[in-house]
Amino acid sequence: RIPTGSMMPTLYGDSKELGRHGDRILVDKFAWMRDDPQRWQVMVFQYPLNRNKNFIKRMIGLPDEWLAIADGDIWTSKDGENWKIERKPPGVRDQLFFAYWPEPVDGPAFEGKPCWQGDADWSLDGDSLFVDGGEKPASFRFAREVLTYGDVDRRGGLGRGDVTVGDIRFRASVDVEREGDIEIRIEEHGIVHRAYLGADKSYLEVGGDKPERRAIDFRIERGESFDLAFANVDGSLVLRIDGDETVFVFPHMPNSPPGIGPDYGIEHRDSDANGLTLVAHGLKAEFADARLERDLHYVLYPGNETSKKWHVPAGHYFALGDNTNSSKDSRAWELDSVTLNDGTVIDWEPGTRSSPPPNATLDQLNIMGPDETFVILEDKNGLRREFRAGDVVDTRSQVPSPFVPADHLIGRAFGVFWPIYVPPAYRGATRIKLIR
């Protein structure tokens, strides 16, 4: 059973405020006897800071590679110099697009708030957009910031850790009454990427100083209906029409992540210039069941922003929670350590409100007399340890311990089997699903 919200919204944890019980999951404990663990899998493992506890996170870093978190994305390198962005497989990508409009994943942020602005040719009714375009292009813009947390109104604005997100997706069911052209523009760091669907031609365009296009075999026709999804995600454009997917990888990706290497090339741009705009020309159509979603935007752990990259040792893994703004994971795992006069080294997680039982801390040790007994309820192996304070010859605090040893792996989480309710108990109550 999932106890916390660190894997939200992929997995729900217990919530007294919402009267919700944590998801019950199925775990394949033989998965990695058959195959090596793969990036993006959701894994259950023994907590490296206390083997008595089981944790569940997403496997992000693999053995013997460099890993970096930059601009919301995961980057890896074999030598620490030549980097590439890691693109999520389609199933994982779909699961990690989080609802943002009309109803964010974490609350009714936009209730009663205007979210779209544009020309009179466009109108909005609930979650359906309507356009009756004329000779001049008519635009309709999502006029609110897309943030790592959607419920910004209830939270009182841009909260701690909230940043704007450029990896977003627009999707809708389109009913065409009069043929014309529709252009979906996604702006990231001031660079505009486009999906252009028209009566005569269609294409994807990666923006920038040297835009590049890829033609698409699709035409808008009168009376046609189709399901549409267009995303900017993981350094690529992804267009899906009636289930057929086209991926256009950015042709000029940098050799190093933003903030780590000098060649990313966005320093002169407005880093917060992210957004979505629809532009129609002559088109009359309804975009029903319209949705704006944001990709999981990984952030550095608050208070530890200086750690931007890690080298994952052989036989170890790097784990992150999907609720990146509220997950204690590889970014933040730290141990306290003492060395005794006989050479014994004892490592443990010091007590905090989030890690009961309340283990002793080095601050307590420092005020103890030499003959007093220092007690650690559970060290990193889950063992109780006792020793004289005077036997300590060295101490270290906040020692980073970000990796999961291979022998700590328990299995791969592959399905939610409970809770299940009979709709309409509440929207989204039925949680049975595969975990991607």
Coordinates of C-alpha atoms in Angstrom, one line a residue:
R1 CA 0.0 0.0 0.0
I2 CA 1.3 3.5 -0.9
P3 CA 1.6 5.6 2.3
T4 CA 2.7 9.0 0.9
G5 CA 2.1 11.3 -2.0
S6 CA 5.7 11.1 -3.4
M7 CA 4.5 9.2 -6.5
M8 CA 1.5 11.4 -7.2
P9 CA -0.4 11.3 -9.5
T10 CA 0.9 8.0 -10.8
L11 CA 0.2 6.5 -7.4
Y12 CA -2.0 7.9 -4.7
G13 CA -0.9 7.8 -1.0
D14 CA -3.0 8.0 2.2
S15 CA -4.6 11.4 2.7
K16 CA -6.7 12.2 5.8
E17 CA -7.6 15.6 4.4
L18 CA -9.1 14.0 1.3
G19 CA -10.4 10.9 3.0
R20 CA -8.4 8.8 0.6
H21 CA -6.7 5.5 1.1
G22 CA -3.4 4.7 -0.6
D23 CA -3.3 2.7 -3.7
R24 CA -2.7 -1.1 -3.4
I25 CA -0.2 -2.2 -6.0
L26 CA 1.0 -5.4 -7.5
V27 CA 4.8 -6.0 -7.6
D28 CA 6.6 -8.5 -9.8
K29 CA 9.5 -9.8 -7.6
F30 CA 10.9 -11.9 -10.4
A31 CA 11.1 -9.1 -13.0
W32 CA 14.8 -8.5 -12.7
M33 CA 15.7 -12.2 -12.5
R34 CA 14.6 -12.3 -16.2
D35 CA 15.8 -8.9 -17.4
D36 CA 18.0 -6.1 -16.3
P37 CA 16.2 -3.1 -14.8
Q38 CA 15.3 -0.4 -17.3
R39 CA 15.1 3.3 -16.9
W40 CA 11.6 4.7 -16.2
Q41 CA 10.4 1.5 -14.5
V42 CA 8.6 2.0 -11.1
M43 CA 10.5 0.0 -8.6
V44 CA 10.0 -1.2 -5.0
F45 CA 13.2 -1.4 -3.0
Q46 CA 14.7 -1.4 0.5
Y47 CA 15.4 2.2 1.6
P48 CA 19.2 2.7 1.5
L49 CA 19.0 4.8 4.7
N50 CA 17.1 2.0 6.6
R51 CA 16.6 -1.4 5.1
N52 CA 13.7 -2.1 7.3
K53 CA 11.6 0.3 5.2
N54 CA 10.3 -0.3 1.6
F55 CA 10.2 2.6 -0.8
I56 CA 8.7 3.0 -4.2
K57 CA 10.1 5.4 -6.8
R58 CA 10.8 5.6 -10.5
M59 CA 14.2 4.2 -11.7
I60 CA 15.9 7.1 -13.4
G61 CA 19.7 6.5 -13.3
L62 CA 21.4 3.3 -14.3
P63 CA 24.8 1.8 -13.2
D64 CA 28.0 3.5 -14.3
E65 CA 26.6 6.6 -15.9
W66 CA 26.5 10.3 -15.2
L67 CA 23.0 11.8 -14.6
A68 CA 21.8 15.4 -14.5
I69 CA 18.6 17.2 -13.8
A70 CA 18.3 20.3 -16.0
D71 CA 15.4 22.4 -17.3
G72 CA 13.0 19.7 -16.0
D73 CA 14.6 16.9 -18.1
I74 CA 16.8 14.0 -17.4
W75 CA 20.2 13.9 -19.1
T76 CA 22.8 11.1 -19.1
S77 CA 26.4 10.7 -20.1
K78 CA 28.9 7.8 -20.1
D79 CA 32.0 10.0 -19.7
G80 CA 30.6 13.2 -18.0
E81 CA 31.3 15.3 -21.1
N82 CA 29.1 14.1 -23.9
W83 CA 25.4 14.3 -22.8
K84 CA 22.1 13.3 -24.2
I85 CA 18.5 13.9 -23.1
E86 CA 16.6 10.8 -22.1
R87 CA 13.2 10.5 -23.9
K88 CA 10.5 8.6 -22.2
P89 CA 8.8 5.6 -24.0
P90 CA 5.3 6.3 -25.2
G91 CA 3.5 4.6 -22.4
V92 CA 5.6 6.3 -19.7
R93 CA 5.3 9.6 -21.5
D94 CA 1.5 9.4 -21.5
Q95 CA 1.3 8.5 -17.8
L96 CA 3.6 11.4 -16.9
F97 CA 1.6 14.1 -18.7
F98 CA -0.3 15.6 -15.8
A99 CA -3.7 17.3 -16.1
Y100 CA -3.4 21.1 -16.0
W101 CA -6.5 22.6 -17.7
P102 CA -9.5 22.6 -17.2
E103 CA -8.8 20.8 -13.9
P104 CA -5.2 20.5 -12.6
V105 CA -4.1 17.3 -11.0
D106 CA -3.9 19.0 -7.6
G107 CA -7.1 21.0 -7.3
P108 CA -9.6 23.4 -9.0
A109 CA -7.1 26.2 -9.6
F110 CA -9.0 27.9 -12.4
E111 CA -12.5 27.7 -11.2
G112 CA -14.2 31.0 -12.1
K113 CA -10.9 32.3 -13.6
P114 CA -10.4 33.4 -17.2
C115 CA -7.8 31.2 -18.8
W116 CA -8.1 31.9 -22.6
Q117 CA -7.7 35.1 -24.4
G118 CA -8.0 35.8 -28.2
D119 CA -9.8 37.0 -31.2
A120 CA -13.6 37.1 -31.5
D121 CA -13.6 34.1 -33.9
W122 CA -12.9 31.9 -30.9
S123 CA -15.2 31.0 -28.1
L124 CA -15.1 28.7 -25.1
D125 CA -17.9 26.6 -23.5
G126 CA -16.7 24.4 -20.6
D127 CA -13.9 22.3 -22.0
S128 CA -14.8 22.8 -25.7
L129 CA -13.2 25.4 -27.9
F130 CA -15.0 26.7 -31.0
V131 CA -13.6 28.6 -33.9
D132 CA -15.3 30.2 -37.0
G133 CA -12.3 31.6 -38.8
G134 CA -12.3 34.2 -41.5
E135 CA -9.8 35.4 -44.0
K136 CA -7.4 36.7 -41.3
P137 CA -5.7 34.3 -38.9
A138 CA -7.5 34.2 -35.5
S139 CA -5.5 33.3 -32.4
F140 CA -6.6 31.9 -29.0
R141 CA -4.0 31.9 -26.2
F142 CA -3.8 30.0 -22.9
A143 CA -3.3 33.1 -20.8
R144 CA -2.0 31.6 -17.6
E145 CA 1.4 30.3 -16.6
V146 CA 1.9 26.5 -16.7
L147 CA 3.6 25.7 -13.4
T148 CA 4.9 22.6 -11.8
Y149 CA 1.9 22.9 -9.5
G150 CA -1.4 23.8 -11.1
D151 CA -3.3 24.9 -8.1
V152 CA -1.6 28.3 -7.9
D153 CA -4.7 30.3 -7.0
R154 CA -5.4 28.3 -3.8
R155 CA -1.7 28.2 -3.0
G156 CA -1.5 32.0 -3.2
G157 CA 0.6 32.4 -6.3
L158 CA 4.0 31.2 -7.3
G159 CA 5.0 29.0 -4.3
R160 CA 8.4 27.6 -3.3
G161 CA 9.7 25.3 -5.9
D162 CA 7.1 26.2 -8.5
V163 CA 8.7 26.9 -11.9
T164 CA 7.1 27.5 -15.4
V165 CA 7.0 24.4 -17.7
G166 CA 7.6 24.4 -21.4
D167 CA 7.1 20.7 -22.0
I168 CA 3.3 20.7 -22.5
R169 CA 0.7 18.9 -24.6
F170 CA -2.6 20.0 -26.1
R171 CA -5.2 17.4 -27.1
A172 CA -8.8 17.4 -28.2
S173 CA -11.4 15.7 -30.4
V174 CA -11.8 17.8 -33.5
D175 CA -15.0 18.1 -35.5
V176 CA -14.5 20.0 -38.8
E177 CA -17.5 21.9 -40.2
R178 CA -15.6 23.9 -42.7
E179 CA -12.1 23.1 -43.9
G180 CA -9.2 25.5 -43.2
D181 CA -5.9 25.5 -41.3
I182 CA -5.1 25.2 -37.6
E183 CA -1.7 26.0 -36.2
I184 CA -0.8 24.8 -32.6
R185 CA 2.1 26.8 -31.2
I186 CA 4.0 25.7 -28.1
E187 CA 6.5 28.2 -26.8
E188 CA 9.5 27.1 -24.7
H189 CA 12.1 29.7 -23.5
G190 CA 10.9 32.1 -26.2
I191 CA 11.3 29.5 -29.0
V192 CA 8.1 28.6 -30.8
H193 CA 7.5 25.1 -32.1
R194 CA 4.5 24.4 -34.3
A195 CA 2.1 21.7 -35.6
Y196 CA 0.5 23.1 -38.8
L197 CA -2.5 21.1 -40.0
G198 CA -4.2 22.4 -43.2
A199 CA -6.4 21.6 -46.1
D200 CA -3.4 21.7 -48.5
K201 CA -0.4 20.8 -46.4
S202 CA 0.6 19.8 -42.9
Y203 CA 3.9 19.8 -41.1
L204 CA 5.8 19.9 -37.8
E205 CA 8.3 22.7 -37.2
V206 CA 11.1 22.8 -34.6
G207 CA 11.7 26.5 -33.9
G208 CA 14.8 28.4 -33.1
D209 CA 17.4 30.4 -35.0
K210 CA 17.2 27.9 -37.8
P211 CA 13.7 26.4 -37.9
E212 CA 13.3 23.0 -39.5
R213 CA 10.2 21.3 -40.8
R214 CA 8.9 17.8 -41.4
A215 CA 6.0 17.2 -43.7
I216 CA 3.0 15.1 -42.4
D217 CA 0.7 13.1 -44.6
F218 CA -2.5 14.6 -43.3
R219 CA -5.1 17.0 -44.7
I220 CA -8.1 18.7 -42.9
E221 CA -11.4 18.0 -44.8
R222 CA -14.9 19.2 -44.3
G223 CA -17.1 16.9 -42.2
E224 CA -14.0 15.1 -40.8
S225 CA -13.5 14.2 -37.1
F226 CA -10.3 13.1 -35.6
D227 CA -8.5 12.9 -32.2
L228 CA -5.5 15.2 -31.9
A229 CA -2.6 15.5 -29.5
F230 CA 0.4 17.7 -29.9
A231 CA 3.3 17.9 -27.4
N232 CA 6.7 19.4 -26.9
V233 CA 8.4 16.9 -24.7
D234 CA 12.0 15.7 -24.0
G235 CA 13.6 17.6 -26.8
S236 CA 11.1 16.5 -29.4
L237 CA 7.7 17.2 -31.0
V238 CA 5.1 14.5 -30.8
L239 CA 2.0 14.6 -32.9
R240 CA -0.7 12.0 -32.6
I241 CA -3.7 11.8 -34.9
D242 CA -6.2 9.0 -34.4
G243 CA -3.6 7.0 -32.6
D244 CA -0.9 7.4 -35.4
E245 CA 2.1 9.1 -33.8
T246 CA 4.9 11.2 -35.5
V247 CA 8.0 12.1 -33.4
F248 CA 10.2 14.9 -34.6
V249 CA 13.4 14.9 -32.5
F250 CA 15.1 18.3 -32.3
P251 CA 17.8 18.2 -35.0
H252 CA 20.2 20.5 -33.1
M253 CA 20.4 19.3 -29.5
P254 CA 23.2 20.6 -27.3
N255 CA 26.0 18.4 -26.2
S256 CA 25.5 19.2 -22.5
P257 CA 22.5 20.1 -20.3
P258 CA 21.4 23.7 -19.6
G259 CA 23.3 25.1 -16.6
I260 CA 26.0 22.5 -16.8
G261 CA 27.6 23.2 -20.2
P262 CA 28.1 26.5 -22.1
D263 CA 26.5 25.6 -25.4
Y264 CA 22.7 25.4 -24.6
G265 CA 22.2 28.8 -26.2
I266 CA 19.1 30.2 -24.3
E267 CA 20.9 32.6 -22.0
H268 CA 19.7 35.5 -24.1
R269 CA 16.1 34.4 -24.0
D270 CA 13.3 34.9 -21.6
S271 CA 13.3 31.7 -19.6
D272 CA 9.7 32.1 -18.5
A273 CA 8.4 32.6 -22.0
N274 CA 6.4 29.3 -22.2
G275 CA 2.9 28.8 -23.4
L276 CA 0.3 27.6 -25.8
T277 CA -1.5 29.4 -28.7
L278 CA -4.0 28.2 -31.3
V279 CA -4.2 30.0 -34.6
A280 CA -6.9 29.3 -37.1
H281 CA -7.3 30.4 -40.7
G282 CA -10.7 29.9 -42.4
L283 CA -11.4 26.9 -40.2
K284 CA -14.8 26.3 -38.6
A285 CA -14.5 23.5 -36.0
E286 CA -15.1 22.4 -32.5
F287 CA -12.3 21.2 -30.3
A288 CA -14.2 19.0 -27.9
D289 CA -13.0 17.6 -24.6
A290 CA -9.9 19.9 -24.9
R291 CA -7.1 19.3 -22.5
L292 CA -3.8 21.1 -21.6
E293 CA -1.3 18.9 -19.8
R294 CA 2.2 19.4 -18.5
D295 CA 5.1 16.9 -18.5
L296 CA 6.7 15.8 -15.3
H297 CA 9.2 18.6 -14.8
Y298 CA 12.0 17.4 -12.5
V299 CA 13.4 19.9 -10.1
L300 CA 16.4 20.0 -7.8
Y301 CA 15.6 19.3 -4.2
P302 CA 14.9 22.6 -2.2
G303 CA 18.0 23.6 -0.3
N304 CA 20.2 21.4 -2.4
E305 CA 20.1 23.2 -5.7
T306 CA 23.9 23.1 -6.1
S307 CA 23.8 19.3 -6.8
K308 CA 23.0 19.2 -10.5
K309 CA 24.7 16.0 -11.6
W310 CA 25.7 12.6 -10.1
H311 CA 27.8 9.7 -11.1
V312 CA 25.9 6.5 -10.5
P313 CA 28.4 3.7 -9.4
A314 CA 28.4 0.3 -10.9
G315 CA 25.8 -1.9 -9.2
H316 CA 23.6 1.0 -8.1
Y317 CA 20.6 3.0 -9.3
F318 CA 19.2 6.5 -9.0
A319 CA 15.5 6.9 -8.0
L320 CA 13.1 9.8 -8.2
G321 CA 9.5 10.3 -7.2
D322 CA 6.9 11.5 -9.8
N323 CA 5.7 14.2 -7.3
T324 CA 9.1 15.9 -7.8
N325 CA 8.2 19.0 -5.7
S326 CA 7.4 16.7 -2.7
S327 CA 9.4 13.5 -2.8
K328 CA 12.2 12.4 -0.6
D329 CA 14.4 10.5 -3.1
S330 CA 17.9 10.2 -4.4
R331 CA 18.3 14.0 -4.6
A332 CA 18.0 14.3 -0.8
W333 CA 19.1 11.1 0.9
E334 CA 21.7 11.9 3.6
L335 CA 23.2 9.9 6.5
D336 CA 25.0 10.8 9.7
S337 CA 28.1 8.7 10.4
V338 CA 30.3 8.0 13.4
T339 CA 33.6 6.1 13.5
L340 CA 34.5 4.3 16.8
N341 CA 37.9 3.8 18.3
D342 CA 37.9 0.2 17.1
G343 CA 37.4 1.3 13.5
T344 CA 33.7 0.5 13.4
V345 CA 31.7 2.8 11.1
I346 CA 28.0 3.3 11.9
D347 CA 25.7 5.1 9.4
W348 CA 22.1 6.1 10.1
E349 CA 19.4 8.5 9.1
P350 CA 19.0 11.1 11.8
G351 CA 15.6 11.6 13.2
T352 CA 13.2 14.1 11.5
R353 CA 9.5 14.6 11.5
S354 CA 9.4 12.8 8.2
S355 CA 11.5 9.8 9.2
P356 CA 10.1 8.3 12.4
P357 CA 11.1 6.6 14.7
P358 CA 13.0 9.6 16.1
N359 CA 16.6 8.4 15.6
A360 CA 19.3 10.2 17.6
T361 CA 21.2 13.1 16.0
L362 CA 24.8 14.2 16.1
D363 CA 23.7 17.3 18.0
Q364 CA 22.6 15.1 20.8
L365 CA 25.9 13.2 20.7
N366 CA 27.9 16.4 21.0
I367 CA 26.4 17.3 24.3
M368 CA 26.7 13.9 25.9
G369 CA 29.3 13.0 28.5
P370 CA 32.0 10.4 27.5
D371 CA 30.4 7.6 29.6
E372 CA 26.9 8.2 28.5
T373 CA 25.3 5.6 26.1
F374 CA 24.4 6.8 22.6
V375 CA 21.5 4.8 21.1
I376 CA 20.5 4.6 17.5
L377 CA 17.2 2.8 17.1
E378 CA 17.8 1.8 13.5
D379 CA 21.0 2.2 11.5
K380 CA 21.0 2.0 7.7
N381 CA 20.8 -1.8 8.0
G382 CA 17.8 -1.5 10.3
L383 CA 19.8 -2.6 13.4
R384 CA 19.7 -1.1 16.9
R385 CA 23.2 0.3 17.8
E386 CA 24.5 1.4 21.2
F387 CA 28.0 2.7 22.2
R388 CA 29.7 5.0 24.6
A389 CA 29.9 8.6 23.5
G390 CA 33.5 8.6 24.5
D391 CA 34.3 5.8 22.0
V392 CA 33.6 8.1 19.0
V393 CA 36.7 9.3 17.3
D394 CA 35.1 10.9 14.2
T395 CA 31.7 12.2 13.0
R396 CA 30.3 13.2 9.7
S397 CA 26.9 14.8 9.1
Q398 CA 24.7 15.1 6.1
V399 CA 26.7 12.5 4.1
P400 CA 25.0 12.2 0.6
S401 CA 23.7 8.7 0.0
P402 CA 21.8 9.0 -3.2
F403 CA 22.0 5.5 -4.7
V404 CA 20.1 2.3 -4.4
P405 CA 22.3 -0.8 -4.3
A406 CA 21.3 -3.6 -6.6
D407 CA 20.8 -6.0 -3.7
H408 CA 18.2 -3.6 -2.3
L409 CA 15.8 -4.1 -5.3
I410 CA 12.6 -6.0 -4.5
G411 CA 10.6 -5.8 -7.7
R412 CA 8.9 -3.9 -10.4
A413 CA 5.5 -2.3 -9.6
F414 CA 3.2 -3.1 -12.6
G415 CA -0.4 -2.5 -11.5
V416 CA -2.9 -0.8 -9.2
F417 CA -5.5 -3.3 -8.0
W418 CA -7.3 -1.3 -5.4
P419 CA -9.2 0.9 -4.6
I420 CA -12.2 0.5 -6.8
Y421 CA -15.5 2.3 -6.4
V422 CA -18.7 2.3 -8.3
P423 CA -19.0 5.5 -10.3
P424 CA -20.2 8.1 -9.7
A425 CA -18.9 7.9 -6.1
Y426 CA -16.5 10.6 -7.2
R427 CA -14.7 11.4 -10.4
G428 CA -11.6 9.3 -11.0
A429 CA -12.4 7.0 -8.1
T430 CA -11.6 3.8 -9.9
R431 CA -7.8 3.4 -9.7
I432 CA -7.3 0.0 -11.3
K433 CA -4.7 0.4 -14.0
L434 CA -1.3 -0.6 -15.3
I435 CA 1.7 1.3 -14.0
R436 CA 3.9 2.6 -16.8

